[in-house]
Structure formats: structure tokens, C-alpha cells
Amino acid sequence: MSRTPIIAGNWKMNNTIKETKALLTELIPLVKDAACDVVVCAPYTSLAAAAKLLRGTNIKLGAENVHWAEKGAFTGEISADMLKELKVAYVIVGHSERRQYFGETDETVNMRAKAALSRKLKPIICVGELLEERESGKTEAVVKAQIKGAFAGIPTRQLKNIVIAYEPVWAIGTGKTATADDADNTIAVIRKTIAKLYNKGAAEEIRIQYGGSMNAKNVAELMAKPNIDGGLIGGASLKAEDFSKIVNN
Ligand code: 13P
């Protein structure tokens, strides 16, 4: 079994087109020899400019959300076809910020993931517990339920096109990282859940990232763990040098 590590930057609501161009121009040469898959997930307004700059490089483009409908009266939303047209390869779905601030549920995460897959976009499905859930011993139950909900009705053959990101909500943007052992243990629970829903082989193959204050200092320890296949990086993806250090670790 060998899973290619995948490091993805999640820019969130950062970077104008001008800033996108500056950041990617600096980043491209710094990660050109990366031994892992490299993705940058940019805001919608930057996707066209980013696609142009990333053409012919080893960096894949990602978006930060996608709507489940093909088209129609959904003001402010973006469809999978619209992303495909911009050469987007990956799309984050179910980020905890979407769940917290925009009413995202396991059901809508599932619908968005299916829409992405139907257009050959690779969803990065995010799961993770809140601080109070962790403190009351509910971490495993929460991530299991999120995984079951997100994967409902998704066939086994699609698993190779999906990445999971385990992001404990209390570790996002707080400077607090889960210990490498804790992250690895919860990711092992996620893998077991996939094995139960599908089969052992599929669970061994699916890539699961850790996210939450991952940076150049803690990446080596996290990546040394057997279940952690990469990272979904917020703050540290906004500086080319910081992000490249994580990629090249
Ligand atoms: P930080 O790396 O800023 O904690 O953000 C993690 C995250 O939410 C990535 O999706």
C-alpha cells in the first residue's frame, strides 16, 4: 500500500487577483520538485488567473466550495461545470467554516460531493469535532457520523477520487495543533469507518489529510504518522515560503 501524500492550501477569503498572481509566481519555482501532490484552493474570483499561471506546473487548482445543482436559481452559488471550465481539479466541501457560518450540514456536504464527482472534480471532504465535543469524549462519534453522512450513496469506485481532511475545529487558526498521536488516532477511526462502509482495501487507499494550524515546524511529526497522508493548510498557505517548506518537508 502506498498513498501519495497531498498538501493543499486553503486560502479561504484571502488574495485578490493581484495578490494571487504574486503569491503563485513566488510559489511555483519553490515547489516544482515536490514529491507529493500539491494543490492550492483559491477563492472563486482568483481561479481564472490562477489557472493561467498554473498551466504546465505541478500545482493543481482547487476551489473552496461547489453547489449541488447543475444550474438554476441559486443566487451567489457556483456549479461544478463552472469550476471545470476554469480547469479546477479539486474542491473543498464541508469545511467547518461552512458548517459553522453558512448552515452546511452532512446532507448538503454529501450533495456537494456528489455534484463534484459527477463532473470529475475531486472533493476534499472535511470533517472534525468542535472543542466541546472533544472535551465531552464525542470526537469519534462525531467524525463517524460526518463520514457516514458525507459518503451516503457514493459508490466504491469513486473513492479513489476523494480526499478526506480531518480538521479538529478547535485547532483551526488557533495555533493549537492536535498532537500527532491524537490526529493519527482519529484518522485511524475515519479509516475504519470507511472500511466498514466500503471495504478494507478502499480504506487503505483513501488519502486522509490533517488540518489545523499545520506549519513548517510541526509538519514532519504529523507526516511521520502512518495514517496521515498530507495536510490542508490555512494560514501557512498564504506565504509562498511557509507553504513550500511544508510541501518540501
Ligand atoms: P489553519 O491552518 O489556519 O489552522 O487553517 C486550517 C484550515 O482550516 C484549512 O482548511
PDB file of C-alpha atoms and ligand atoms in Angstrom:
ATOM      1  CA  MET A   1       0.000   0.000   0.000  1.00  0.00           C
ATOM      2  CA  SER A   2       1.379   3.404  -0.898  1.00  0.00           C
ATOM      3  CA  ARG A   3      -0.598   6.603  -0.764  1.00  0.00           C
ATOM      4  CA  THR A   4       0.865   9.672  -2.437  1.00  0.00           C
ATOM      5  CA  PRO A   5       0.855  12.480   0.126  1.00  0.00           C
ATOM      6  CA  ILE A   6      -1.227  15.518  -0.761  1.00  0.00           C
ATOM      7  CA  ILE A   7      -0.589  19.003   0.577  1.00  0.00           C
ATOM      8  CA  ALA A   8      -3.345  21.505  -0.166  1.00  0.00           C
ATOM      9  CA  GLY A   9      -3.520  25.179   0.682  1.00  0.00           C
ATOM     10  CA  ASN A  10      -6.907  26.590   1.616  1.00  0.00           C
ATOM     11  CA  TRP A  11      -6.657  30.310   1.066  1.00  0.00           C
ATOM     12  CA  LYS A  12     -10.161  30.939   2.453  1.00  0.00           C
ATOM     13  CA  MET A  13     -11.307  34.551   1.821  1.00  0.00           C
ATOM     14  CA  ASN A  14      -7.821  35.828   1.088  1.00  0.00           C
ATOM     15  CA  ASN A  15      -5.965  37.023  -2.013  1.00  0.00           C
ATOM     16  CA  THR A  16      -7.209  39.386  -4.669  1.00  0.00           C
ATOM     17  CA  ILE A  17      -6.270  38.585  -8.261  1.00  0.00           C
ATOM     18  CA  LYS A  18      -3.198  40.772  -7.906  1.00  0.00           C
ATOM     19  CA  GLU A  19      -2.152  39.023  -4.699  1.00  0.00           C
ATOM     20  CA  THR A  20      -2.878  35.629  -6.260  1.00  0.00           C
ATOM     21  CA  LYS A  21      -0.511  36.352  -9.123  1.00  0.00           C
ATOM     22  CA  ALA A  22       2.248  37.498  -6.779  1.00  0.00           C
ATOM     23  CA  LEU A  23       1.882  34.505  -4.452  1.00  0.00           C
ATOM     24  CA  LEU A  24       1.779  31.880  -7.199  1.00  0.00           C
ATOM     25  CA  THR A  25       4.657  33.439  -9.124  1.00  0.00           C
ATOM     26  CA  GLU A  26       6.746  33.065  -5.984  1.00  0.00           C
ATOM     27  CA  LEU A  27       5.414  29.614  -5.102  1.00  0.00           C
ATOM     28  CA  ILE A  28       5.701  27.795  -8.452  1.00  0.00           C
ATOM     29  CA  PRO A  29       9.524  27.534  -8.561  1.00  0.00           C
ATOM     30  CA  LEU A  30       9.727  26.753  -4.842  1.00  0.00           C
ATOM     31  CA  VAL A  31       7.640  23.572  -5.110  1.00  0.00           C
ATOM     32  CA  LYS A  32       8.498  22.393  -8.621  1.00  0.00           C
ATOM     33  CA  ASP A  33      10.347  19.309  -7.366  1.00  0.00           C
ATOM     34  CA  ALA A  34       7.751  18.296  -4.791  1.00  0.00           C
ATOM     35  CA  ALA A  35       7.481  14.592  -4.048  1.00  0.00           C
ATOM     36  CA  CYS A  36       3.801  14.957  -3.141  1.00  0.00           C
ATOM     37  CA  ASP A  37       0.656  16.212  -4.842  1.00  0.00           C
ATOM     38  CA  VAL A  38       0.341  19.977  -4.397  1.00  0.00           C
ATOM     39  CA  VAL A  39      -2.981  21.828  -4.545  1.00  0.00           C
ATOM     40  CA  VAL A  40      -3.968  25.437  -3.956  1.00  0.00           C
ATOM     41  CA  CYS A  41      -7.622  26.150  -3.250  1.00  0.00           C
ATOM     42  CA  ALA A  42      -8.331  29.738  -4.180  1.00  0.00           C
ATOM     43  CA  PRO A  43     -11.392  31.994  -3.895  1.00  0.00           C
ATOM     44  CA  TYR A  44     -13.654  31.965  -6.959  1.00  0.00           C
ATOM     45  CA  THR A  45     -12.523  35.379  -8.171  1.00  0.00           C
ATOM     46  CA  SER A  46      -8.900  34.210  -8.379  1.00  0.00           C
ATOM     47  CA  LEU A  47      -9.484  30.909 -10.146  1.00  0.00           C
ATOM     48  CA  ALA A  48      -9.134  32.118 -13.739  1.00  0.00           C
ATOM     49  CA  ALA A  49      -5.896  33.973 -13.048  1.00  0.00           C
ATOM     50  CA  ALA A  50      -4.555  31.055 -11.013  1.00  0.00           C
ATOM     51  CA  ALA A  51      -5.446  28.528 -13.740  1.00  0.00           C
ATOM     52  CA  LYS A  52      -3.489  30.533 -16.264  1.00  0.00           C
ATOM     53  CA  LEU A  53      -0.398  30.746 -14.061  1.00  0.00           C
ATOM     54  CA  LEU A  54      -0.528  27.083 -13.016  1.00  0.00           C
ATOM     55  CA  ARG A  55      -0.764  25.700 -16.549  1.00  0.00           C
ATOM     56  CA  GLY A  56       2.169  23.329 -17.118  1.00  0.00           C
ATOM     57  CA  THR A  57       3.206  23.310 -13.446  1.00  0.00           C
ATOM     58  CA  ASN A  58       2.898  20.535 -10.857  1.00  0.00           C
ATOM     59  CA  ILE A  59       0.411  22.549  -8.780  1.00  0.00           C
ATOM     60  CA  LYS A  60      -3.248  21.596  -9.139  1.00  0.00           C
ATOM     61  CA  LEU A  61      -6.004  24.133  -8.727  1.00  0.00           C
ATOM     62  CA  GLY A  62      -8.805  23.761  -6.200  1.00  0.00           C
ATOM     63  CA  ALA A  63     -11.942  25.720  -5.322  1.00  0.00           C
ATOM     64  CA  GLU A  64     -13.373  26.198  -1.833  1.00  0.00           C
ATOM     65  CA  ASN A  65     -16.968  25.117  -2.414  1.00  0.00           C
ATOM     66  CA  VAL A  66     -19.388  23.948  -5.095  1.00  0.00           C
ATOM     67  CA  HIS A  67     -23.168  23.883  -5.354  1.00  0.00           C
ATOM     68  CA  TRP A  68     -25.036  20.608  -5.844  1.00  0.00           C
ATOM     69  CA  ALA A  69     -27.344  21.728  -8.633  1.00  0.00           C
ATOM     70  CA  GLU A  70     -26.282  21.762 -12.262  1.00  0.00           C
ATOM     71  CA  LYS A  71     -27.630  25.279 -12.732  1.00  0.00           C
ATOM     72  CA  GLY A  72     -30.589  27.431 -11.780  1.00  0.00           C
ATOM     73  CA  ALA A  73     -31.944  29.922  -9.306  1.00  0.00           C
ATOM     74  CA  PHE A  74     -29.275  29.744  -6.592  1.00  0.00           C
ATOM     75  CA  THR A  75     -28.057  33.326  -6.294  1.00  0.00           C
ATOM     76  CA  GLY A  76     -24.423  33.545  -5.278  1.00  0.00           C
ATOM     77  CA  GLU A  77     -23.624  29.876  -5.843  1.00  0.00           C
ATOM     78  CA  ILE A  78     -21.192  28.259  -8.306  1.00  0.00           C
ATOM     79  CA  SER A  79     -21.721  24.974 -10.166  1.00  0.00           C
ATOM     80  CA  ALA A  80     -19.332  22.120 -10.876  1.00  0.00           C
ATOM     81  CA  ASP A  81     -19.458  22.891 -14.609  1.00  0.00           C
ATOM     82  CA  MET A  82     -18.385  26.472 -13.927  1.00  0.00           C
ATOM     83  CA  LEU A  83     -15.380  25.184 -11.970  1.00  0.00           C
ATOM     84  CA  LYS A  84     -14.483  22.621 -14.633  1.00  0.00           C
ATOM     85  CA  GLU A  85     -14.408  25.371 -17.209  1.00  0.00           C
ATOM     86  CA  LEU A  86     -11.738  27.119 -15.102  1.00  0.00           C
ATOM     87  CA  LYS A  87      -9.544  23.977 -15.018  1.00  0.00           C
ATOM     88  CA  VAL A  88     -10.293  23.325 -11.372  1.00  0.00           C
ATOM     89  CA  ALA A  89      -9.312  19.796 -10.286  1.00  0.00           C
ATOM     90  CA  TYR A  90     -10.184  19.712  -6.566  1.00  0.00           C
ATOM     91  CA  VAL A  91     -12.878  21.294  -4.457  1.00  0.00           C
ATOM     92  CA  ILE A  92     -13.184  21.582  -0.683  1.00  0.00           C
ATOM     93  CA  VAL A  93     -16.588  20.582   0.654  1.00  0.00           C
ATOM     94  CA  GLY A  94     -17.913  20.736   4.179  1.00  0.00           C
ATOM     95  CA  HIS A  95     -15.218  22.933   5.645  1.00  0.00           C
ATOM     96  CA  SER A  96     -16.011  23.651   9.287  1.00  0.00           C
ATOM     97  CA  GLU A  97     -16.325  27.366   8.491  1.00  0.00           C
ATOM     98  CA  ARG A  98     -19.082  26.499   6.012  1.00  0.00           C
ATOM     99  CA  ARG A  99     -20.718  24.271   8.636  1.00  0.00           C
ATOM    100  CA  GLN A 100     -20.401  26.936  11.356  1.00  0.00           C
ATOM    101  CA  TYR A 101     -21.311  30.120   9.496  1.00  0.00           C
ATOM    102  CA  PHE A 102     -23.312  29.033   6.454  1.00  0.00           C
ATOM    103  CA  GLY A 103     -25.549  26.241   7.662  1.00  0.00           C
ATOM    104  CA  GLU A 104     -23.723  23.416   5.909  1.00  0.00           C
ATOM    105  CA  THR A 105     -24.949  20.005   7.082  1.00  0.00           C
ATOM    106  CA  ASP A 106     -23.797  16.430   6.465  1.00  0.00           C
ATOM    107  CA  GLU A 107     -26.588  16.201   3.913  1.00  0.00           C
ATOM    108  CA  THR A 108     -25.533  19.275   1.916  1.00  0.00           C
ATOM    109  CA  VAL A 109     -21.902  18.159   2.154  1.00  0.00           C
ATOM    110  CA  ASN A 110     -22.981  14.855   0.610  1.00  0.00           C
ATOM    111  CA  MET A 111     -24.897  16.605  -2.176  1.00  0.00           C
ATOM    112  CA  ARG A 112     -21.964  18.887  -2.976  1.00  0.00           C
ATOM    113  CA  ALA A 113     -19.509  15.973  -3.001  1.00  0.00           C
ATOM    114  CA  LYS A 114     -21.722  14.027  -5.404  1.00  0.00           C
ATOM    115  CA  ALA A 115     -22.063  17.028  -7.709  1.00  0.00           C
ATOM    116  CA  ALA A 116     -18.283  17.424  -7.756  1.00  0.00           C
ATOM    117  CA  LEU A 117     -17.729  13.744  -8.551  1.00  0.00           C
ATOM    118  CA  SER A 118     -20.338  13.799 -11.311  1.00  0.00           C
ATOM    119  CA  ARG A 119     -18.201  16.397 -13.108  1.00  0.00           C
ATOM    120  CA  LYS A 120     -14.876  14.705 -12.347  1.00  0.00           C
ATOM    121  CA  LEU A 121     -13.851  17.217  -9.700  1.00  0.00           C
ATOM    122  CA  LYS A 122     -12.100  15.651  -6.715  1.00  0.00           C
ATOM    123  CA  PRO A 123     -13.807  16.639  -3.459  1.00  0.00           C
ATOM    124  CA  ILE A 124     -11.732  17.247  -0.344  1.00  0.00           C
ATOM    125  CA  ILE A 125     -14.348  16.330   2.258  1.00  0.00           C
ATOM    126  CA  CYS A 126     -13.759  17.992   5.637  1.00  0.00           C
ATOM    127  CA  VAL A 127     -14.760  16.537   8.985  1.00  0.00           C
ATOM    128  CA  GLY A 128     -13.805  17.379  12.553  1.00  0.00           C
ATOM    129  CA  GLU A 129     -15.122  17.903  16.040  1.00  0.00           C
ATOM    130  CA  LEU A 130     -15.786  21.084  17.999  1.00  0.00           C
ATOM    131  CA  LEU A 131     -13.900  21.770  21.227  1.00  0.00           C
ATOM    132  CA  GLU A 132     -16.903  20.911  23.426  1.00  0.00           C
ATOM    133  CA  GLU A 133     -17.390  17.657  21.521  1.00  0.00           C
ATOM    134  CA  ARG A 134     -13.757  16.728  22.099  1.00  0.00           C
ATOM    135  CA  GLU A 135     -13.956  17.652  25.777  1.00  0.00           C
ATOM    136  CA  SER A 136     -17.059  15.535  26.281  1.00  0.00           C
ATOM    137  CA  GLY A 137     -15.438  12.498  24.623  1.00  0.00           C
ATOM    138  CA  LYS A 138     -17.561  12.647  21.470  1.00  0.00           C
ATOM    139  CA  THR A 139     -14.798  13.017  18.857  1.00  0.00           C
ATOM    140  CA  GLU A 140     -15.120   9.505  17.434  1.00  0.00           C
ATOM    141  CA  ALA A 141     -18.907   9.561  17.277  1.00  0.00           C
ATOM    142  CA  VAL A 142     -18.883  12.981  15.593  1.00  0.00           C
ATOM    143  CA  VAL A 143     -16.394  12.115  12.854  1.00  0.00           C
ATOM    144  CA  LYS A 144     -18.051   8.744  12.231  1.00  0.00           C
ATOM    145  CA  ALA A 145     -21.430  10.425  11.741  1.00  0.00           C
ATOM    146  CA  GLN A 146     -19.914  13.103   9.492  1.00  0.00           C
ATOM    147  CA  ILE A 147     -18.215  10.460   7.336  1.00  0.00           C
ATOM    148  CA  LYS A 148     -21.376   8.345   7.076  1.00  0.00           C
ATOM    149  CA  GLY A 149     -23.390  11.392   6.083  1.00  0.00           C
ATOM    150  CA  ALA A 150     -20.866  12.706   3.586  1.00  0.00           C
ATOM    151  CA  PHE A 151     -20.417   9.352   1.827  1.00  0.00           C
ATOM    152  CA  ALA A 152     -24.079   8.306   1.648  1.00  0.00           C
ATOM    153  CA  GLY A 153     -24.815   6.876  -1.792  1.00  0.00           C
ATOM    154  CA  ILE A 154     -21.276   7.381  -3.108  1.00  0.00           C
ATOM    155  CA  PRO A 155     -20.156   4.183  -4.862  1.00  0.00           C
ATOM    156  CA  THR A 156     -16.877   2.396  -4.062  1.00  0.00           C
ATOM    157  CA  ARG A 157     -15.424   3.130  -7.487  1.00  0.00           C
ATOM    158  CA  GLN A 158     -15.451   6.856  -6.673  1.00  0.00           C
ATOM    159  CA  LEU A 159     -13.350   6.592  -3.519  1.00  0.00           C
ATOM    160  CA  LYS A 160     -10.093   6.978  -5.423  1.00  0.00           C
ATOM    161  CA  ASN A 161     -11.297  10.442  -6.456  1.00  0.00           C
ATOM    162  CA  ILE A 162     -11.954  11.627  -2.920  1.00  0.00           C
ATOM    163  CA  VAL A 163      -9.658  13.108  -0.292  1.00  0.00           C
ATOM    164  CA  ILE A 164     -10.751  13.422   3.338  1.00  0.00           C
ATOM    165  CA  ALA A 165      -9.463  16.208   5.570  1.00  0.00           C
ATOM    166  CA  TYR A 166      -9.669  15.722   9.319  1.00  0.00           C
ATOM    167  CA  GLU A 167      -9.715  19.184  10.847  1.00  0.00           C
ATOM    168  CA  PRO A 168     -10.462  19.441  14.557  1.00  0.00           C
ATOM    169  CA  VAL A 169     -12.322  22.756  14.660  1.00  0.00           C
ATOM    170  CA  TRP A 170     -10.531  23.938  17.814  1.00  0.00           C
ATOM    171  CA  ALA A 171      -7.185  23.622  16.010  1.00  0.00           C
ATOM    172  CA  ILE A 172      -8.117  25.829  13.054  1.00  0.00           C
ATOM    173  CA  GLY A 173      -6.427  29.195  13.054  1.00  0.00           C
ATOM    174  CA  THR A 174      -5.770  28.959  16.771  1.00  0.00           C
ATOM    175  CA  GLY A 175      -2.138  27.878  16.758  1.00  0.00           C
ATOM    176  CA  LYS A 176      -3.237  24.765  18.669  1.00  0.00           C
ATOM    177  CA  THR A 177      -2.449  21.565  16.794  1.00  0.00           C
ATOM    178  CA  ALA A 178      -3.808  18.185  17.722  1.00  0.00           C
ATOM    179  CA  THR A 179      -0.881  16.100  18.949  1.00  0.00           C
ATOM    180  CA  ALA A 180       0.422  13.911  16.158  1.00  0.00           C
ATOM    181  CA  ASP A 181      -0.806  10.845  18.079  1.00  0.00           C
ATOM    182  CA  ASP A 182      -4.307  12.267  18.589  1.00  0.00           C
ATOM    183  CA  ALA A 183      -4.579  13.245  14.925  1.00  0.00           C
ATOM    184  CA  ASP A 184      -3.334   9.833  13.839  1.00  0.00           C
ATOM    185  CA  ASN A 185      -5.783   8.052  16.151  1.00  0.00           C
ATOM    186  CA  THR A 186      -8.803   9.976  14.923  1.00  0.00           C
ATOM    187  CA  ILE A 187      -7.720   9.499  11.319  1.00  0.00           C
ATOM    188  CA  ALA A 188      -7.448   5.760  12.032  1.00  0.00           C
ATOM    189  CA  VAL A 189     -11.075   5.882  13.232  1.00  0.00           C
ATOM    190  CA  ILE A 190     -12.039   7.589   9.969  1.00  0.00           C
ATOM    191  CA  ARG A 191     -10.215   4.889   8.006  1.00  0.00           C
ATOM    192  CA  LYS A 192     -12.040   2.165   9.962  1.00  0.00           C
ATOM    193  CA  THR A 193     -15.337   3.885   9.246  1.00  0.00           C
ATOM    194  CA  ILE A 194     -14.552   3.835   5.509  1.00  0.00           C
ATOM    195  CA  ALA A 195     -13.606   0.135   5.813  1.00  0.00           C
ATOM    196  CA  LYS A 196     -16.982  -0.567   7.417  1.00  0.00           C
ATOM    197  CA  LEU A 197     -18.933   1.439   4.856  1.00  0.00           C
ATOM    198  CA  TYR A 198     -16.979   0.029   1.887  1.00  0.00           C
ATOM    199  CA  ASN A 199     -14.113  -2.412   2.343  1.00  0.00           C
ATOM    200  CA  LYS A 200     -10.634  -2.649   3.818  1.00  0.00           C
ATOM    201  CA  GLY A 201      -8.845  -2.104   0.525  1.00  0.00           C
ATOM    202  CA  ALA A 202     -10.720   1.133  -0.143  1.00  0.00           C
ATOM    203  CA  ALA A 203      -9.937   2.324   3.376  1.00  0.00           C
ATOM    204  CA  GLU A 204      -6.238   1.604   2.874  1.00  0.00           C
ATOM    205  CA  GLU A 205      -6.206   3.546  -0.370  1.00  0.00           C
ATOM    206  CA  ILE A 206      -8.110   6.702   0.506  1.00  0.00           C
ATOM    207  CA  ARG A 207      -5.986   9.708   1.371  1.00  0.00           C
ATOM    208  CA  ILE A 208      -6.726  11.472   4.635  1.00  0.00           C
ATOM    209  CA  GLN A 209      -5.176  14.838   5.455  1.00  0.00           C
ATOM    210  CA  TYR A 210      -4.784  16.572   8.772  1.00  0.00           C
ATOM    211  CA  GLY A 211      -5.691  20.257   9.010  1.00  0.00           C
ATOM    212  CA  GLY A 212      -5.494  22.781  11.840  1.00  0.00           C
ATOM    213  CA  SER A 213      -2.503  25.029  12.461  1.00  0.00           C
ATOM    214  CA  MET A 214      -0.222  22.789  10.417  1.00  0.00           C
ATOM    215  CA  ASN A 215       3.023  24.582   9.644  1.00  0.00           C
ATOM    216  CA  ALA A 216       6.668  24.141   8.672  1.00  0.00           C
ATOM    217  CA  LYS A 217       7.558  23.306  12.293  1.00  0.00           C
ATOM    218  CA  ASN A 218       5.033  20.562  13.004  1.00  0.00           C
ATOM    219  CA  VAL A 219       4.635  19.027   9.530  1.00  0.00           C
ATOM    220  CA  ALA A 220       7.406  16.435   9.916  1.00  0.00           C
ATOM    221  CA  GLU A 221       5.992  14.994  13.126  1.00  0.00           C
ATOM    222  CA  LEU A 222       2.456  14.846  11.737  1.00  0.00           C
ATOM    223  CA  MET A 223       3.519  13.352   8.403  1.00  0.00           C
ATOM    224  CA  ALA A 224       5.569  10.666  10.155  1.00  0.00           C
ATOM    225  CA  LYS A 225       2.332   9.110  11.414  1.00  0.00           C
ATOM    226  CA  PRO A 226       1.104   6.102   9.446  1.00  0.00           C
ATOM    227  CA  ASN A 227      -2.435   7.339   8.843  1.00  0.00           C
ATOM    228  CA  ILE A 228      -1.727  10.975   7.959  1.00  0.00           C
ATOM    229  CA  ASP A 229      -1.381  11.451   4.199  1.00  0.00           C
ATOM    230  CA  GLY A 230      -0.957  15.185   3.963  1.00  0.00           C
ATOM    231  CA  GLY A 231      -2.322  18.468   5.134  1.00  0.00           C
ATOM    232  CA  LEU A 232      -4.978  21.053   4.459  1.00  0.00           C
ATOM    233  CA  ILE A 233      -3.202  24.276   5.270  1.00  0.00           C
ATOM    234  CA  GLY A 234      -4.874  27.596   6.035  1.00  0.00           C
ATOM    235  CA  GLY A 235      -2.747  30.421   7.397  1.00  0.00           C
ATOM    236  CA  ALA A 236       0.604  28.924   6.425  1.00  0.00           C
ATOM    237  CA  SER A 237      -0.506  28.594   2.784  1.00  0.00           C
ATOM    238  CA  LEU A 238      -0.693  32.361   2.374  1.00  0.00           C
ATOM    239  CA  LYS A 239       3.089  32.805   2.288  1.00  0.00           C
ATOM    240  CA  ALA A 240       4.977  31.060  -0.507  1.00  0.00           C
ATOM    241  CA  GLU A 241       7.980  30.288   1.637  1.00  0.00           C
ATOM    242  CA  ASP A 242       5.974  28.819   4.528  1.00  0.00           C
ATOM    243  CA  PHE A 243       3.802  26.716   2.231  1.00  0.00           C
ATOM    244  CA  SER A 244       6.776  25.475   0.209  1.00  0.00           C
ATOM    245  CA  LYS A 245       8.517  24.339   3.387  1.00  0.00           C
ATOM    246  CA  ILE A 246       5.508  22.200   4.243  1.00  0.00           C
ATOM    247  CA  VAL A 247       5.340  20.796   0.706  1.00  0.00           C
ATOM    248  CA  ASN A 248       9.067  20.041   0.605  1.00  0.00           C
ATOM    249  CA  ASN A 249       9.244  18.555   4.079  1.00  0.00           C
TER     250      ASN A 249
HETATM  251  P1  13P B   1      -5.132  26.921   9.682  1.00  0.00           P
HETATM  252  O1  13P B   1      -4.015  26.179   9.025  1.00  0.00           O
HETATM  253  O2  13P B   1      -5.060  28.409   9.506  1.00  0.00           O
HETATM  254  O3  13P B   1      -5.343  26.497  11.102  1.00  0.00           O
HETATM  255  O4  13P B   1      -6.466  26.501   8.892  1.00  0.00           O
HETATM  256  C1  13P B   1      -6.728  25.156   8.694  1.00  0.00           C
HETATM  257  C2  13P B   1      -7.873  25.041   7.782  1.00  0.00           C
HETATM  258  O5  13P B   1      -8.987  25.363   8.123  1.00  0.00           O
HETATM  259  C3  13P B   1      -7.620  24.529   6.435  1.00  0.00           C
HETATM  260  O6  13P B   1      -8.798  24.231   5.784  1.00  0.00           O
END
